[in-house]
Amino acid sequence: MLACEDPIYYGTTGLVRDRTRLLWGDNKQVRSACLENDDNFDFGAYKWTVQLVTNESRLEKILFPIFWGLMTLSTFGNLESTTDCLEVVFIIIVLTTGLLLVTMLIGNIKVFLHATTSKKQAMQLKMRNIEWWMRRRHLPPAFKQRVRNYERQRWAAMRGVDECEMIRNLPEGLRRDIKYHLCLDLVRQVPLFQHMDNLVLENICDRVKSLIFTKGETITREGDPVQRMLFIVRGHLQSSQVLRDGLESCCMLGPGNFSGDELLSWCLRRPFVERLPPSSSTLVTLETTEAFGLESEDVKYVTQHFRYTLATPKLFFQWVI
């Protein structure tokens, strides 16, 4: 009963389901006796797993092989083999697989670090150029701090990606479709643009530009010429207006709102006046704000080139009067 059956290893011809072998395997004393290493037998790569043969815990039988596999694949040269050829081949395969996995991991880490550090290096180079320019122009410390804050907040918002440059380099058809998808809902917030056909809306969306404003920045003051229409994507603005009795009226503009609609009335008036209309309110950012801007020249182009869409008297007088 204490004699050890022929070992089951690579290339054995014995049947694992043999009744005699199963009875031998169920005998705990036999298993313990076979594992006694009186002849200094070297179990090779499996010397750590020998103790699992007589272990009754299923959890340990599951966890220990997983640990052994992870340790083997993540290190090199820690496996000792016997003279068995198949065991040597198995160890070579395991070590080669671990080497390939580590090589792939190092390659992925290198690509990730390069993608991250390249943007940071570009940002640092840009900041050095800005610092040199500010020193050369002898800007006051307050202005220098505002410039630094703007660059930091712009970097935090865009992560060093120039969205305008990225879209500009795309094919014209793809660029128009993407900007149409990004800007359509915002542009349609303007009542006058709600009734225009898709061709006009595509031209409007194609001409808008992405803008970022830092917290506390005054975008425009009441009475200043209106330079552009703004369509807010993210963030909030405070719009304030001085009334006739000296009181100040304030409201908050958030995502989906717009400003600068004075340009529409300016473009539709006849006879046309080249002087830009004055702003009716002061706009100040309450937080870092992202917006799409439609410049005054672009508003003028759209209203003149597609004037046939504004021929409806109801639409025309809604903005002119």
C-alpha positions as YAML, in Angstrom:
chain: A
units: angstrom
residues:
- id: 1
  name: MET
  ca: [0.00, 0.00, 0.00]
- id: 2
  name: LEU
  ca: [2.92, 2.36, 0.55]
- id: 3
  name: ALA
  ca: [4.47, 1.74, -2.86]
- id: 4
  name: CYS
  ca: [4.26, 4.75, -5.13]
- id: 5
  name: GLU
  ca: [2.43, 4.40, -8.41]
- id: 6
  name: ASP
  ca: [4.08, 5.48, -11.65]
- id: 7
  name: PRO
  ca: [4.20, 9.27, -11.66]
- id: 8
  name: ILE
  ca: [1.83, 11.26, -13.84]
- id: 9
  name: TYR
  ca: [3.88, 13.74, -15.79]
- id: 10
  name: TYR
  ca: [4.35, 14.94, -19.35]
- id: 11
  name: GLY
  ca: [4.10, 12.11, -21.84]
- id: 12
  name: THR
  ca: [2.75, 9.41, -19.48]
- id: 13
  name: THR
  ca: [0.70, 6.63, -21.03]
- id: 14
  name: GLY
  ca: [-1.07, 5.66, -17.83]
- id: 15
  name: LEU
  ca: [-4.80, 6.28, -17.46]
- id: 16
  name: VAL
  ca: [-5.59, 8.94, -14.90]
- id: 17
  name: ARG
  ca: [-9.01, 7.39, -14.31]
- id: 18
  name: ASP
  ca: [-7.61, 3.94, -13.52]
- id: 19
  name: ARG
  ca: [-9.41, 2.50, -10.47]
- id: 20
  name: THR
  ca: [-6.21, 1.38, -8.80]
- id: 21
  name: ARG
  ca: [-4.66, 4.81, -9.20]
- id: 22
  name: LEU
  ca: [-7.75, 6.51, -7.80]
- id: 23
  name: LEU
  ca: [-7.68, 4.31, -4.70]
- id: 24
  name: TRP
  ca: [-3.98, 5.03, -4.29]
- id: 25
  name: GLY
  ca: [-4.60, 8.76, -4.68]
- id: 26
  name: ASP
  ca: [-7.29, 8.76, -1.98]
- id: 27
  name: ASN
  ca: [-4.94, 7.26, 0.59]
- id: 28
  name: LYS
  ca: [-3.49, 10.15, 2.58]
- id: 29
  name: GLN
  ca: [-0.75, 8.03, 4.14]
- id: 30
  name: VAL
  ca: [0.43, 6.90, 0.73]
- id: 31
  name: ARG
  ca: [0.55, 10.45, -0.56]
- id: 32
  name: SER
  ca: [2.54, 11.60, 2.45]
- id: 33
  name: ALA
  ca: [4.97, 8.71, 2.18]
- id: 34
  name: CYS
  ca: [5.60, 9.32, -1.51]
- id: 35
  name: LEU
  ca: [6.48, 12.92, -0.82]
- id: 36
  name: GLU
  ca: [9.11, 12.11, 1.78]
- id: 37
  name: ASN
  ca: [12.38, 13.16, 0.25]
- id: 38
  name: ASP
  ca: [14.76, 10.59, 1.76]
- id: 39
  name: ASP
  ca: [16.68, 10.19, -1.51]
- id: 40
  name: ASN
  ca: [17.06, 13.97, -1.96]
- id: 41
  name: PHE
  ca: [14.89, 13.88, -5.06]
- id: 42
  name: ASP
  ca: [14.69, 17.30, -6.74]
- id: 43
  name: PHE
  ca: [11.15, 18.23, -7.69]
- id: 44
  name: GLY
  ca: [12.47, 20.99, -9.94]
- id: 45
  name: ALA
  ca: [10.03, 23.75, -10.84]
- id: 46
  name: TYR
  ca: [7.28, 22.11, -8.77]
- id: 47
  name: LYS
  ca: [8.99, 21.93, -5.40]
- id: 48
  name: TRP
  ca: [6.78, 24.75, -4.11]
- id: 49
  name: THR
  ca: [3.60, 22.95, -5.13]
- id: 50
  name: VAL
  ca: [4.43, 19.58, -3.61]
- id: 51
  name: GLN
  ca: [2.86, 20.63, -0.32]
- id: 52
  name: LEU
  ca: [-0.52, 21.04, -2.03]
- id: 53
  name: VAL
  ca: [-0.81, 17.31, -2.70]
- id: 54
  name: THR
  ca: [-1.76, 16.55, 0.90]
- id: 55
  name: ASN
  ca: [-3.51, 19.87, 1.55]
- id: 56
  name: GLU
  ca: [-7.26, 19.57, 2.17]
- id: 57
  name: SER
  ca: [-8.12, 23.25, 1.68]
- id: 58
  name: ARG
  ca: [-9.62, 23.90, -1.74]
- id: 59
  name: LEU
  ca: [-9.12, 27.64, -1.36]
- id: 60
  name: GLU
  ca: [-5.38, 27.18, -0.87]
- id: 61
  name: LYS
  ca: [-5.23, 24.79, -3.82]
- id: 62
  name: ILE
  ca: [-6.74, 27.53, -5.99]
- id: 63
  name: LEU
  ca: [-4.85, 30.55, -4.63]
- id: 64
  name: PHE
  ca: [-1.37, 29.03, -4.46]
- id: 65
  name: PRO
  ca: [-1.17, 27.98, -8.15]
- id: 66
  name: ILE
  ca: [-2.38, 31.45, -9.14]
- id: 67
  name: PHE
  ca: [0.33, 32.99, -6.97]
- id: 68
  name: TRP
  ca: [2.94, 30.60, -8.43]
- id: 69
  name: GLY
  ca: [1.88, 31.48, -11.99]
- id: 70
  name: LEU
  ca: [1.98, 35.24, -11.42]
- id: 71
  name: MET
  ca: [5.34, 35.05, -9.67]
- id: 72
  name: THR
  ca: [6.78, 32.90, -12.45]
- id: 73
  name: LEU
  ca: [5.59, 35.17, -15.27]
- id: 74
  name: SER
  ca: [6.73, 38.35, -13.54]
- id: 75
  name: THR
  ca: [10.31, 37.25, -12.74]
- id: 76
  name: PHE
  ca: [13.16, 35.57, -14.59]
- id: 77
  name: GLY
  ca: [15.51, 32.77, -13.62]
- id: 78
  name: ASN
  ca: [13.64, 31.68, -10.48]
- id: 79
  name: LEU
  ca: [12.67, 28.23, -11.78]
- id: 80
  name: GLU
  ca: [14.95, 25.24, -11.21]
- id: 81
  name: SER
  ca: [14.43, 22.29, -13.50]
- id: 82
  name: THR
  ca: [15.20, 18.60, -13.26]
- id: 83
  name: THR
  ca: [16.80, 16.71, -16.14]
- id: 84
  name: ASP
  ca: [13.42, 15.88, -17.63]
- id: 85
  name: CYS
  ca: [13.30, 17.27, -21.19]
- id: 86
  name: LEU
  ca: [9.61, 18.12, -21.19]
- id: 87
  name: GLU
  ca: [9.95, 20.00, -17.91]
- id: 88
  name: VAL
  ca: [12.84, 21.99, -19.36]
- id: 89
  name: VAL
  ca: [10.75, 22.86, -22.44]
- id: 90
  name: PHE
  ca: [7.85, 23.92, -20.21]
- id: 91
  name: ILE
  ca: [10.10, 26.22, -18.18]
- id: 92
  name: ILE
  ca: [11.55, 27.75, -21.35]
- id: 93
  name: ILE
  ca: [8.03, 28.50, -22.60]
- id: 94
  name: VAL
  ca: [7.05, 30.04, -19.24]
- id: 95
  name: LEU
  ca: [10.16, 32.24, -19.10]
- id: 96
  name: THR
  ca: [9.74, 33.35, -22.71]
- id: 97
  name: THR
  ca: [6.10, 34.24, -22.08]
- id: 98
  name: GLY
  ca: [7.07, 36.24, -18.99]
- id: 99
  name: LEU
  ca: [9.76, 38.04, -20.98]
- id: 100
  name: LEU
  ca: [7.26, 38.97, -23.70]
- id: 101
  name: LEU
  ca: [4.72, 40.22, -21.16]
- id: 102
  name: VAL
  ca: [7.29, 42.38, -19.39]
- id: 103
  name: THR
  ca: [8.52, 43.74, -22.74]
- id: 104
  name: MET
  ca: [4.96, 44.67, -23.74]
- id: 105
  name: LEU
  ca: [4.40, 46.32, -20.35]
- id: 106
  name: ILE
  ca: [7.59, 48.38, -20.65]
- id: 107
  name: GLY
  ca: [6.62, 49.40, -24.19]
- id: 108
  name: ASN
  ca: [3.15, 50.54, -23.13]
- id: 109
  name: ILE
  ca: [4.56, 52.49, -20.18]
- id: 110
  name: LYS
  ca: [7.08, 54.15, -22.49]
- id: 111
  name: VAL
  ca: [4.36, 55.19, -24.94]
- id: 112
  name: PHE
  ca: [2.19, 56.55, -22.10]
- id: 113
  name: LEU
  ca: [5.04, 58.51, -20.54]
- id: 114
  name: HIS
  ca: [6.05, 59.92, -23.91]
- id: 115
  name: ALA
  ca: [2.49, 61.05, -24.65]
- id: 116
  name: THR
  ca: [2.24, 62.70, -21.22]
- id: 117
  name: THR
  ca: [5.68, 64.27, -20.97]
- id: 118
  name: SER
  ca: [5.70, 65.59, -24.54]
- id: 119
  name: LYS
  ca: [2.66, 67.76, -23.82]
- id: 120
  name: LYS
  ca: [4.14, 68.94, -20.52]
- id: 121
  name: GLN
  ca: [7.43, 69.78, -22.19]
- id: 122
  name: ALA
  ca: [5.61, 71.77, -24.86]
- id: 123
  name: MET
  ca: [3.70, 73.60, -22.11]
- id: 124
  name: GLN
  ca: [6.92, 74.34, -20.20]
- id: 125
  name: LEU
  ca: [8.61, 75.65, -23.34]
- id: 126
  name: LYS
  ca: [5.63, 77.88, -24.06]
- id: 127
  name: MET
  ca: [5.64, 79.22, -20.50]
- id: 128
  name: ARG
  ca: [9.37, 80.02, -20.72]
- id: 129
  name: ASN
  ca: [8.75, 81.99, -23.90]
- id: 130
  name: ILE
  ca: [5.86, 83.84, -22.26]
- id: 131
  name: GLU
  ca: [7.95, 84.63, -19.17]
- id: 132
  name: TRP
  ca: [10.74, 85.95, -21.38]
- id: 133
  name: TRP
  ca: [8.27, 88.13, -23.31]
- id: 134
  name: MET
  ca: [6.70, 89.52, -20.12]
- id: 135
  name: ARG
  ca: [10.12, 90.42, -18.71]
- id: 136
  name: ARG
  ca: [11.12, 92.06, -21.97]
- id: 137
  name: ARG
  ca: [7.96, 94.18, -22.02]
- id: 138
  name: HIS
  ca: [8.23, 94.98, -18.28]
- id: 139
  name: LEU
  ca: [4.66, 93.95, -17.54]
- id: 140
  name: PRO
  ca: [3.38, 94.69, -14.02]
- id: 141
  name: PRO
  ca: [3.21, 91.71, -11.63]
- id: 142
  name: ALA
  ca: [-0.60, 91.76, -11.71]
- id: 143
  name: PHE
  ca: [-0.64, 91.30, -15.49]
- id: 144
  name: LYS
  ca: [1.98, 88.57, -15.28]
- id: 145
  name: GLN
  ca: [-0.13, 86.67, -12.77]
- id: 146
  name: ARG
  ca: [-3.21, 86.98, -14.97]
- id: 147
  name: VAL
  ca: [-1.30, 85.58, -17.94]
- id: 148
  name: ARG
  ca: [-0.03, 82.65, -15.85]
- id: 149
  name: ASN
  ca: [-3.52, 81.93, -14.54]
- id: 150
  name: TYR
  ca: [-4.92, 81.97, -18.06]
- id: 151
  name: GLU
  ca: [-2.33, 79.51, -19.35]
- id: 152
  name: ARG
  ca: [-2.81, 77.17, -16.37]
- id: 153
  name: GLN
  ca: [-6.59, 77.18, -16.64]
- id: 154
  name: ARG
  ca: [-6.44, 76.73, -20.40]
- id: 155
  name: TRP
  ca: [-4.12, 73.76, -19.93]
- id: 156
  name: ALA
  ca: [-6.40, 72.25, -17.28]
- id: 157
  name: ALA
  ca: [-9.43, 72.61, -19.57]
- id: 158
  name: MET
  ca: [-7.88, 71.35, -22.83]
- id: 159
  name: ARG
  ca: [-4.94, 69.24, -21.57]
- id: 160
  name: GLY
  ca: [-2.66, 70.84, -24.12]
- id: 161
  name: VAL
  ca: [-4.87, 69.99, -27.10]
- id: 162
  name: ASP
  ca: [-5.42, 72.76, -29.65]
- id: 163
  name: GLU
  ca: [-8.98, 71.99, -30.69]
- id: 164
  name: CYS
  ca: [-9.11, 74.63, -33.42]
- id: 165
  name: GLU
  ca: [-5.89, 73.40, -35.03]
- id: 166
  name: MET
  ca: [-7.03, 69.80, -34.82]
- id: 167
  name: ILE
  ca: [-10.35, 70.49, -36.56]
- id: 168
  name: ARG
  ca: [-8.73, 72.84, -39.09]
- id: 169
  name: ASN
  ca: [-6.49, 70.06, -40.39]
- id: 170
  name: LEU
  ca: [-9.41, 67.72, -41.12]
- id: 171
  name: PRO
  ca: [-10.94, 67.43, -44.62]
- id: 172
  name: GLU
  ca: [-13.50, 70.13, -45.31]
- id: 173
  name: GLY
  ca: [-16.50, 67.81, -45.41]
- id: 174
  name: LEU
  ca: [-15.56, 66.05, -42.19]
- id: 175
  name: ARG
  ca: [-14.73, 69.36, -40.50]
- id: 176
  name: ARG
  ca: [-18.14, 70.82, -41.39]
- id: 177
  name: ASP
  ca: [-19.97, 67.72, -40.17]
- id: 178
  name: ILE
  ca: [-18.12, 67.70, -36.83]
- id: 179
  name: LYS
  ca: [-18.65, 71.40, -36.16]
- id: 180
  name: TYR
  ca: [-22.29, 71.06, -37.22]
- id: 181
  name: HIS
  ca: [-22.71, 68.28, -34.66]
- id: 182
  name: LEU
  ca: [-20.95, 70.25, -31.90]
- id: 183
  name: CYS
  ca: [-22.58, 73.63, -32.41]
- id: 184
  name: LEU
  ca: [-26.06, 73.02, -33.84]
- id: 185
  name: ASP
  ca: [-27.95, 72.87, -30.54]
- id: 186
  name: LEU
  ca: [-26.25, 76.05, -29.29]
- id: 187
  name: VAL
  ca: [-26.83, 77.97, -32.51]
- id: 188
  name: ARG
  ca: [-30.51, 77.06, -32.51]
- id: 189
  name: GLN
  ca: [-30.91, 78.78, -29.16]
- id: 190
  name: VAL
  ca: [-30.96, 82.05, -31.12]
- id: 191
  name: PRO
  ca: [-34.61, 82.58, -32.18]
- id: 192
  name: LEU
  ca: [-33.62, 83.99, -35.58]
- id: 193
  name: PHE
  ca: [-31.51, 80.91, -36.40]
- id: 194
  name: GLN
  ca: [-34.26, 78.48, -35.45]
- id: 195
  name: HIS
  ca: [-36.11, 79.10, -38.71]
- id: 196
  name: MET
  ca: [-33.13, 78.84, -41.04]
- id: 197
  name: ASP
  ca: [-32.51, 75.80, -43.23]
- id: 198
  name: ASN
  ca: [-29.65, 73.33, -42.77]
- id: 199
  name: LEU
  ca: [-27.42, 75.00, -45.37]
- id: 200
  name: VAL
  ca: [-27.39, 78.25, -43.42]
- id: 201
  name: LEU
  ca: [-26.89, 76.48, -40.10]
- id: 202
  name: GLU
  ca: [-23.95, 74.51, -41.54]
- id: 203
  name: ASN
  ca: [-22.27, 77.74, -42.64]
- id: 204
  name: ILE
  ca: [-22.83, 79.31, -39.22]
- id: 205
  name: CYS
  ca: [-21.44, 76.27, -37.38]
- id: 206
  name: ASP
  ca: [-18.45, 76.09, -39.72]
- id: 207
  name: ARG
  ca: [-17.43, 79.66, -38.85]
- id: 208
  name: VAL
  ca: [-17.62, 79.47, -35.05]
- id: 209
  name: LYS
  ca: [-14.38, 79.25, -33.07]
- id: 210
  name: SER
  ca: [-13.64, 77.62, -29.73]
- id: 211
  name: LEU
  ca: [-12.82, 80.11, -26.95]
- id: 212
  name: ILE
  ca: [-11.75, 79.80, -23.31]
- id: 213
  name: PHE
  ca: [-12.09, 82.51, -20.66]
- id: 214
  name: THR
  ca: [-10.56, 82.38, -17.19]
- id: 215
  name: LYS
  ca: [-12.40, 83.09, -13.95]
- id: 216
  name: GLY
  ca: [-13.00, 86.77, -13.24]
- id: 217
  name: GLU
  ca: [-12.22, 87.90, -16.79]
- id: 218
  name: THR
  ca: [-14.25, 90.79, -18.24]
- id: 219
  name: ILE
  ca: [-15.24, 89.70, -21.73]
- id: 220
  name: THR
  ca: [-16.96, 92.92, -22.73]
- id: 221
  name: ARG
  ca: [-18.07, 96.14, -21.05]
- id: 222
  name: GLU
  ca: [-21.32, 97.95, -21.47]
- id: 223
  name: GLY
  ca: [-20.93, 100.44, -24.30]
- id: 224
  name: ASP
  ca: [-17.97, 98.66, -25.94]
- id: 225
  name: PRO
  ca: [-18.38, 97.58, -29.58]
- id: 226
  name: VAL
  ca: [-19.73, 94.04, -29.82]
- id: 227
  name: GLN
  ca: [-17.02, 91.96, -31.47]
- id: 228
  name: ARG
  ca: [-18.69, 88.55, -31.56]
- id: 229
  name: MET
  ca: [-21.62, 86.41, -30.56]
- id: 230
  name: LEU
  ca: [-20.89, 83.92, -27.78]
- id: 231
  name: PHE
  ca: [-22.54, 80.51, -27.35]
- id: 232
  name: ILE
  ca: [-21.71, 79.14, -23.90]
- id: 233
  name: VAL
  ca: [-20.69, 75.49, -23.75]
- id: 234
  name: ARG
  ca: [-19.43, 75.18, -20.16]
- id: 235
  name: GLY
  ca: [-19.19, 77.61, -17.26]
- id: 236
  name: HIS
  ca: [-21.19, 80.69, -16.23]
- id: 237
  name: LEU
  ca: [-21.11, 84.41, -16.99]
- id: 238
  name: GLN
  ca: [-22.59, 87.35, -15.11]
- id: 239
  name: SER
  ca: [-24.38, 89.83, -17.33]
- id: 240
  name: SER
  ca: [-24.92, 93.24, -15.71]
- id: 241
  name: GLN
  ca: [-26.62, 96.35, -17.08]
- id: 242
  name: VAL
  ca: [-27.00, 99.84, -15.62]
- id: 243
  name: LEU
  ca: [-30.62, 101.04, -15.75]
- id: 244
  name: ARG
  ca: [-31.79, 104.61, -16.25]
- id: 245
  name: ASP
  ca: [-32.41, 105.21, -12.55]
- id: 246
  name: GLY
  ca: [-28.84, 104.18, -11.70]
- id: 247
  name: LEU
  ca: [-29.70, 100.71, -10.49]
- id: 248
  name: GLU
  ca: [-27.83, 97.69, -11.83]
- id: 249
  name: SER
  ca: [-29.60, 94.67, -13.28]
- id: 250
  name: CYS
  ca: [-27.74, 91.35, -13.17]
- id: 251
  name: CYS
  ca: [-28.42, 87.90, -14.51]
- id: 252
  name: MET
  ca: [-26.41, 84.73, -14.99]
- id: 253
  name: LEU
  ca: [-25.76, 83.03, -18.32]
- id: 254
  name: GLY
  ca: [-24.94, 79.33, -18.36]
- id: 255
  name: PRO
  ca: [-24.50, 76.47, -20.82]
- id: 256
  name: GLY
  ca: [-26.93, 76.82, -23.73]
- id: 257
  name: ASN
  ca: [-27.25, 80.62, -23.40]
- id: 258
  name: PHE
  ca: [-25.81, 83.16, -25.80]
- id: 259
  name: SER
  ca: [-24.85, 86.84, -25.93]
- id: 260
  name: GLY
  ca: [-24.00, 89.40, -28.58]
- id: 261
  name: ASP
  ca: [-27.35, 89.31, -30.38]
- id: 262
  name: GLU
  ca: [-26.93, 93.06, -31.00]
- id: 263
  name: LEU
  ca: [-24.95, 92.03, -34.07]
- id: 264
  name: LEU
  ca: [-28.06, 90.54, -35.67]
- id: 265
  name: SER
  ca: [-29.98, 93.82, -35.50]
- id: 266
  name: TRP
  ca: [-26.87, 95.65, -36.75]
- id: 267
  name: CYS
  ca: [-26.54, 93.41, -39.81]
- id: 268
  name: LEU
  ca: [-30.23, 93.57, -40.74]
- id: 269
  name: ARG
  ca: [-30.68, 97.35, -40.53]
- id: 270
  name: ARG
  ca: [-30.97, 99.34, -43.74]
- id: 271
  name: PRO
  ca: [-29.14, 101.44, -44.63]
- id: 272
  name: PHE
  ca: [-26.24, 99.41, -43.29]
- id: 273
  name: VAL
  ca: [-23.85, 101.19, -40.88]
- id: 274
  name: GLU
  ca: [-20.25, 100.00, -40.70]
- id: 275
  name: ARG
  ca: [-19.85, 101.03, -37.05]
- id: 276
  name: LEU
  ca: [-20.26, 98.07, -34.71]
- id: 277
  name: PRO
  ca: [-23.18, 98.28, -32.26]
- id: 278
  name: PRO
  ca: [-22.47, 99.02, -28.57]
- id: 279
  name: SER
  ca: [-22.84, 96.26, -26.02]
- id: 280
  name: SER
  ca: [-25.92, 96.55, -23.85]
- id: 281
  name: SER
  ca: [-24.34, 94.77, -20.86]
- id: 282
  name: THR
  ca: [-21.08, 93.88, -19.14]
- id: 283
  name: LEU
  ca: [-20.04, 90.22, -19.21]
- id: 284
  name: VAL
  ca: [-17.78, 88.80, -16.48]
- id: 285
  name: THR
  ca: [-16.86, 85.13, -16.08]
- id: 286
  name: LEU
  ca: [-17.78, 83.50, -12.77]
- id: 287
  name: GLU
  ca: [-15.60, 80.46, -13.49]
- id: 288
  name: THR
  ca: [-13.48, 79.03, -16.28]
- id: 289
  name: THR
  ca: [-15.80, 79.19, -19.27]
- id: 290
  name: GLU
  ca: [-15.71, 77.46, -22.64]
- id: 291
  name: ALA
  ca: [-17.71, 78.96, -25.48]
- id: 292
  name: PHE
  ca: [-18.06, 79.10, -29.24]
- id: 293
  name: GLY
  ca: [-17.61, 82.53, -30.79]
- id: 294
  name: LEU
  ca: [-19.06, 83.86, -34.05]
- id: 295
  name: GLU
  ca: [-17.15, 86.98, -35.10]
- id: 296
  name: SER
  ca: [-18.95, 90.11, -36.32]
- id: 297
  name: GLU
  ca: [-17.64, 89.63, -39.87]
- id: 298
  name: ASP
  ca: [-19.01, 86.09, -39.90]
- id: 299
  name: VAL
  ca: [-22.42, 87.27, -38.67]
- id: 300
  name: LYS
  ca: [-22.38, 89.90, -41.41]
- id: 301
  name: TYR
  ca: [-21.46, 87.29, -44.03]
- id: 302
  name: VAL
  ca: [-24.26, 84.91, -43.00]
- id: 303
  name: THR
  ca: [-26.99, 87.57, -42.86]
- id: 304
  name: GLN
  ca: [-26.00, 89.07, -46.22]
- id: 305
  name: HIS
  ca: [-25.17, 85.91, -48.16]
- id: 306
  name: PHE
  ca: [-28.30, 84.09, -46.97]
- id: 307
  name: ARG
  ca: [-30.56, 87.10, -46.81]
- id: 308
  name: TYR
  ca: [-33.31, 85.22, -48.65]
- id: 309
  name: THR
  ca: [-33.92, 83.19, -45.49]
- id: 310
  name: LEU
  ca: [-34.70, 86.42, -43.62]
- id: 311
  name: ALA
  ca: [-37.24, 87.68, -46.14]
- id: 312
  name: THR
  ca: [-40.14, 86.79, -43.87]
- id: 313
  name: PRO
  ca: [-41.42, 90.11, -42.45]
- id: 314
  name: LYS
  ca: [-42.08, 88.54, -39.08]
- id: 315
  name: LEU
  ca: [-38.45, 87.48, -38.68]
- id: 316
  name: PHE
  ca: [-37.08, 90.70, -40.12]
- id: 317
  name: PHE
  ca: [-39.00, 93.07, -37.86]
- id: 318
  name: GLN
  ca: [-38.42, 90.85, -34.82]
- id: 319
  name: TRP
  ca: [-34.73, 91.83, -34.83]
- id: 320
  name: VAL
  ca: [-34.68, 95.18, -36.60]
- id: 321
  name: ILE
  ca: [-37.29, 97.00, -34.59]
...
